[in-house]
Short mmCIF file of C-alpha atoms in Angstrom, two decimals:
data_model
loop_
_atom_site.label_atom_id
_atom_site.label_comp_id
_atom_site.label_asym_id
_atom_site.label_seq_id
_atom_site.Cartn_x
_atom_site.Cartn_y
_atom_site.Cartn_z
CA VAL A 1 -0.05 -0.02 0.02
CA ALA A 2 1.18 3.66 -0.68
CA VAL A 3 -0.47 6.95 -0.37
CA ASP A 4 0.01 9.79 -2.84
CA SER A 5 -0.02 13.56 -2.40
CA HIS A 6 -3.78 13.58 -3.07
CA THR A 7 -4.16 10.98 -0.23
CA ASN A 8 -5.24 8.49 -2.88
CA ILE A 9 -4.53 4.88 -1.63
CA TRP A 10 -2.71 2.49 -3.91
CA ILE A 11 -3.19 -1.12 -3.19
CA GLY A 12 -1.36 -4.11 -4.65
CA GLY A 13 -1.59 -7.87 -4.08
CA ARG A 14 -2.99 -11.15 -5.16
CA PHE A 15 -6.49 -9.93 -6.29
CA LEU A 16 -8.22 -9.56 -9.75
CA THR A 17 -11.27 -7.36 -9.03
CA VAL A 18 -11.94 -4.48 -6.67
CA TYR A 19 -15.55 -3.66 -5.81
CA GLY A 20 -16.60 -6.03 -8.60
CA GLN A 21 -14.55 -4.28 -11.22
CA SER A 22 -11.61 -5.69 -13.01
CA TYR A 23 -8.37 -4.30 -11.44
CA PRO A 24 -5.77 -7.12 -11.42
CA TYR A 25 -3.11 -6.88 -8.72
CA LEU A 26 -3.24 -3.01 -8.51
CA ALA A 27 -5.82 -0.42 -7.90
CA CYS A 28 -6.31 3.01 -6.52
CA LEU A 29 -8.87 4.05 -3.85
CA ASN A 30 -10.11 7.48 -3.12
CA PRO A 31 -9.27 8.79 0.47
CA ASN A 32 -12.63 7.50 1.66
CA GLY A 33 -11.90 4.08 0.44
CA THR A 34 -14.14 4.01 -2.73
CA LEU A 35 -12.70 2.90 -5.98
CA ASN A 36 -10.85 5.72 -7.91
CA THR A 37 -11.83 4.98 -11.48
CA ASN A 38 -9.51 7.76 -12.88
CA PHE A 39 -6.94 4.93 -12.84
CA THR A 40 -7.90 2.80 -15.87
CA ASP A 41 -4.50 1.72 -17.56
CA ASN A 42 -4.03 -1.36 -15.60
CA SER A 43 -3.44 -4.03 -18.47
CA PHE A 44 0.42 -3.84 -18.20
CA VAL A 45 0.22 -5.31 -14.55
CA PHE A 46 -0.30 -8.80 -16.14
CA SER A 47 3.45 -8.59 -17.44
CA ILE A 48 4.55 -7.60 -13.74
CA GLY A 49 2.43 -10.19 -12.07
CA VAL A 50 1.31 -10.04 -8.48
CA VAL A 51 2.29 -6.77 -6.92
CA HIS A 52 4.68 -6.97 -3.93
CA ALA A 53 5.39 -3.36 -3.11
CA ILE A 54 4.37 0.22 -4.26
CA ASP A 55 5.90 3.73 -3.78
CA VAL A 56 5.15 7.17 -5.08
CA ASP A 57 7.04 10.24 -5.72
CA ASP A 58 6.14 13.77 -4.92
CA LEU A 59 4.60 14.22 -8.39
CA ASP A 60 2.23 11.24 -7.89
CA ASN A 61 4.13 8.92 -10.23
CA VAL A 62 3.59 5.33 -8.95
CA PHE A 63 6.23 2.81 -8.93
CA ILE A 64 5.31 -0.86 -8.64
CA ALA A 65 7.47 -3.98 -7.86
CA GLY A 66 6.09 -7.26 -8.54
CA GLN A 67 6.43 -11.03 -9.32
CA ASN A 68 8.07 -10.30 -12.72
CA GLY A 69 9.74 -7.05 -12.38
CA VAL A 70 9.11 -3.42 -11.80
CA GLY A 71 6.97 -0.69 -13.58
CA ARG A 72 5.98 2.96 -13.45
CA LEU A 73 2.76 4.89 -13.89
CA LEU A 74 3.06 8.47 -15.01
CA ALA A 75 0.73 10.94 -13.43
CA ASN A 76 -1.10 13.47 -15.72
CA HIS A 77 -2.24 16.70 -13.80
CA GLY A 78 -3.03 18.57 -17.01
CA SER A 79 -6.60 17.96 -17.53
CA GLY A 80 -7.72 19.05 -13.98
CA THR A 81 -8.43 15.44 -13.07
CA LEU A 82 -5.50 13.42 -11.87
CA THR A 83 -5.01 10.45 -14.15
CA TRP A 84 -2.19 7.87 -14.68
CA GLN A 85 -0.69 6.20 -17.72
CA HIS A 86 1.64 3.17 -17.98
CA ASP A 87 5.24 4.14 -18.96
CA ALA A 88 6.17 1.34 -21.41
CA THR A 89 9.73 2.50 -21.77
CA PHE A 90 10.46 2.32 -18.05
CA LEU A 91 9.04 -1.35 -17.98
CA ALA A 92 11.23 -2.36 -20.97
CA ASN A 93 14.39 -0.90 -19.54
CA ALA A 94 13.87 -2.18 -15.92
CA SER A 95 13.03 -5.69 -17.21
CA ALA A 96 16.56 -5.97 -18.27
CA VAL A 97 17.70 -5.55 -14.76
CA VAL A 98 14.94 -6.85 -12.33
CA ARG A 99 13.57 -10.35 -12.71
CA ARG A 100 11.43 -10.08 -9.59
CA GLY A 101 10.76 -7.02 -7.43
CA ASP A 102 10.10 -7.72 -3.69
CA SER A 103 10.46 -4.06 -2.51
CA ILE A 104 10.82 -0.67 -4.18
CA ALA A 105 11.63 2.80 -2.79
CA VAL A 106 12.12 6.07 -4.51
CA ALA A 107 14.69 8.88 -3.76
CA ARG A 108 13.37 12.32 -4.30
CA GLY A 109 13.38 15.86 -3.11
CA PHE A 110 10.50 18.09 -2.04
CA GLY A 111 8.02 18.56 -4.83
CA THR A 112 9.95 16.63 -7.44
CA THR A 113 9.90 13.33 -9.34
CA ALA A 114 12.04 10.42 -8.17
CA ASP A 115 15.72 10.94 -8.75
CA THR A 116 16.63 7.29 -8.42
CA ILE A 117 14.77 4.09 -7.64
CA PHE A 118 15.99 1.31 -5.39
CA VAL A 119 14.67 -2.17 -5.93
CA ALA A 120 15.18 -5.18 -3.82
CA GLY A 121 14.66 -8.62 -5.52
CA GLN A 122 16.05 -10.97 -8.07
CA LEU A 123 18.36 -9.30 -10.51
CA TYR A 124 19.92 -10.36 -13.81
CA GLY A 125 23.74 -10.57 -13.99
CA TYR A 126 24.15 -7.87 -11.39
CA LEU A 127 27.38 -9.43 -10.17
CA GLY A 128 28.86 -9.46 -13.57
CA GLY A 129 28.14 -13.14 -14.30
CA SER A 130 26.59 -14.03 -17.67
CA GLY A 131 22.95 -14.51 -17.21
CA ALA A 132 23.55 -15.21 -13.50
CA MET A 133 20.81 -14.11 -11.05
CA VAL A 134 21.12 -12.86 -7.50
CA TYR A 135 18.80 -11.61 -4.87
CA ASN A 136 20.18 -8.25 -4.19
CA VAL A 137 19.48 -4.53 -4.48
CA ALA A 138 19.74 -2.43 -7.66
CA ARG A 139 19.60 1.37 -8.17
CA LEU A 140 17.71 2.44 -11.34
CA ASN A 141 17.75 5.60 -13.23
CA ILE A 142 14.43 7.62 -13.76
CA ASP A 143 14.09 5.83 -17.22
CA GLY A 144 14.50 2.32 -15.61
CA THR A 145 18.09 1.59 -16.72
CA LEU A 146 20.70 0.42 -14.22
CA ASP A 147 22.51 3.08 -12.31
CA ALA A 148 25.97 1.55 -11.48
CA GLY A 149 26.49 4.09 -8.62
CA PHE A 150 25.16 1.64 -5.98
CA SER A 151 26.67 -1.69 -5.08
CA MET A 152 26.13 -3.97 -2.15
CA PRO A 153 28.57 -3.73 0.77
CA LEU A 154 31.58 -6.02 0.24
CA GLY A 155 30.79 -9.48 1.47
CA HIS A 156 27.10 -9.06 1.11
CA GLU A 157 26.74 -9.05 -2.67
CA GLY A 158 24.56 -12.19 -2.52
CA ASP A 159 22.53 -11.41 0.53
CA GLN A 160 18.83 -11.92 -0.03
CA VAL A 161 17.16 -8.55 0.63
CA LEU A 162 13.48 -8.54 1.29
CA GLN A 163 12.94 -4.83 1.83
CA VAL A 164 14.74 -1.58 0.94
CA ARG A 165 13.72 1.84 2.31
CA TYR A 166 15.11 5.15 1.22
CA LEU A 167 15.63 7.60 4.24
CA PRO A 168 15.81 11.14 3.09
CA PRO A 169 18.18 13.65 4.86
CA CYS A 170 16.98 16.48 7.12
CA PHE A 171 18.78 19.74 7.51
CA CYS A 172 16.42 21.49 9.81
CA GLY A 173 16.54 18.95 12.71
CA PRO A 174 18.59 18.88 15.88
CA VAL A 175 22.00 17.45 16.42
CA GLY A 176 21.72 13.69 15.61
CA SER A 177 19.41 13.81 12.89
CA ILE A 178 20.43 12.29 9.57
CA SER A 179 22.00 15.04 7.18
CA PHE A 180 22.61 12.75 4.20
CA PRO A 181 20.43 9.99 2.61
CA VAL A 182 20.83 6.48 3.86
CA ILE A 183 19.44 3.20 2.69
CA LEU A 184 17.81 0.82 5.19
CA LEU A 185 17.96 -2.94 4.06
CA SER A 186 16.51 -6.03 5.77
CA GLY A 187 16.44 -9.58 4.77
CA VAL A 188 17.68 -13.12 5.19
CA SER A 189 21.10 -11.84 6.60
CA GLY A 190 19.65 -9.25 8.94
CA VAL A 191 19.25 -5.44 8.91
CA MET A 192 21.90 -3.06 7.75
CA VAL A 193 22.26 0.66 6.94
CA THR A 194 24.14 1.88 4.06
CA MET A 195 24.99 5.10 2.16
CA ASP A 196 23.03 5.68 -1.05
CA ASN A 197 26.02 4.20 -2.88
CA GLY A 198 25.92 1.04 -0.89
CA GLU A 199 28.78 1.78 1.46
CA LEU A 200 28.10 0.15 4.84
CA LEU A 201 27.40 2.39 7.86
CA SER A 202 26.11 -0.11 10.25
CA GLY A 203 25.07 -3.86 10.53
CA PRO A 204 24.14 -6.23 9.62
CA TYR A 205 22.40 -6.91 12.82
CA SER A 206 20.82 -10.48 13.16
CA ASN A 207 20.02 -12.81 16.09
CA GLY A 208 18.07 -15.00 13.81
CA PRO A 209 17.58 -16.21 10.29
CA TYR A 210 15.03 -13.96 8.75
CA TYR A 211 14.26 -10.34 8.94
CA SER A 212 11.30 -9.41 6.78
CA CYS A 213 10.91 -5.68 7.37
CA ALA A 214 12.49 -2.80 9.14
CA ALA A 215 11.84 1.10 9.71
CA MET A 216 13.68 3.82 11.35
CA ARG A 217 11.85 6.11 13.92
CA ASN A 218 11.27 9.71 13.05
CA LEU A 219 11.85 12.81 15.09
CA ALA A 220 8.87 14.44 16.75
CA VAL A 221 6.70 16.40 14.32
CA SER A 222 7.43 19.54 16.13
CA TYR A 223 10.66 19.81 14.13
CA ASN A 224 8.52 20.11 10.88
CA CYS A 225 10.93 17.59 9.29
CA GLY A 226 10.48 13.90 8.86
CA SER A 227 14.12 13.09 9.76
CA PRO A 228 15.04 9.49 10.40
CA TYR A 229 16.54 9.51 13.88
CA GLY A 230 17.10 7.07 16.87
CA GLU A 231 16.25 3.36 16.68
CA VAL A 232 15.71 0.92 13.77
CA VAL A 233 12.59 -1.04 14.29
CA ALA A 234 12.54 -4.59 12.63
CA GLY A 235 10.26 -7.58 12.60
CA GLY A 236 10.25 -11.02 11.06
CA PHE A 237 11.29 -14.62 11.96
CA PHE A 238 13.73 -14.94 14.86
CA GLN A 239 15.54 -17.56 16.63
CA ALA A 240 14.84 -17.14 20.36
CA SER A 241 17.71 -19.36 21.59
CA ASP A 242 19.48 -22.65 20.95
CA THR A 243 16.96 -24.30 23.50
CA THR A 244 13.62 -22.71 22.53
CA SER A 245 11.62 -22.67 19.38
CA ASP A 246 11.69 -19.84 16.78
CA TYR A 247 8.93 -17.33 16.91
CA TYR A 248 7.72 -14.06 15.09
CA ASN A 249 8.61 -10.97 16.99
CA GLY A 250 10.40 -7.70 16.58
CA PHE A 251 13.07 -5.61 18.26
CA THR A 252 14.50 -2.18 18.22
CA LEU A 253 18.31 -1.18 18.03
CA ASP A 254 20.38 1.90 17.87
CA ARG A 255 21.00 2.92 14.15
CA PHE A 256 24.80 2.97 14.67
CA GLY A 257 25.56 1.32 18.05
CA GLY A 258 23.89 -1.97 17.07
CA SER A 259 22.60 -2.65 20.69
#
């Protein structure tokens, strides 16, 4: 699920109809939960398959990660009614990089389109192997082509990443707020924080085999800035100890201390 700047609610998943109308895998709801029929260009989703993750940029363009890759919907504000159109060029370019998209996050400034797109999933030949695939993270340009400016931290090139989050910088917060963009990754090998080029800042943290999701707490709203700050919150499948059974739970840790 994702919410655009008009508070439309984008939903994705394993469904074919919404309120009795054909909207396979992806649909848009109005803020009150009714179906937004201004989004009609949905046929391309069959090429992406079941939608796994959605993100939107500040211009209401919609980025979709799914079973067979990633795609983009371009927002059209010109007619007075917000509509969206499938970007076939983006889909074609991104298909050469991403075989399966499990998570997607867009990097953007305020009031601008996405600068770069981070996708976690199964990638084609990202490690330089001919036709080899790896579960990893790729950074895409705005046209869907590979941006080689990001690479996984050394020793973690083959880590299976299940979620990627882009954390924007904040220059108006107090001491301790993040003043440069960072990437929060979680997956089979734990949770780690990197620069937007993949340089490892902290982690990976793991006391069990499987971290499916993570987020970073924000500063109080009184700072008028959504700055990532404080603890990382993570959840997934954890190993309690050598003598007790595994269980689903969560934990918090300091973003650089690892405690």
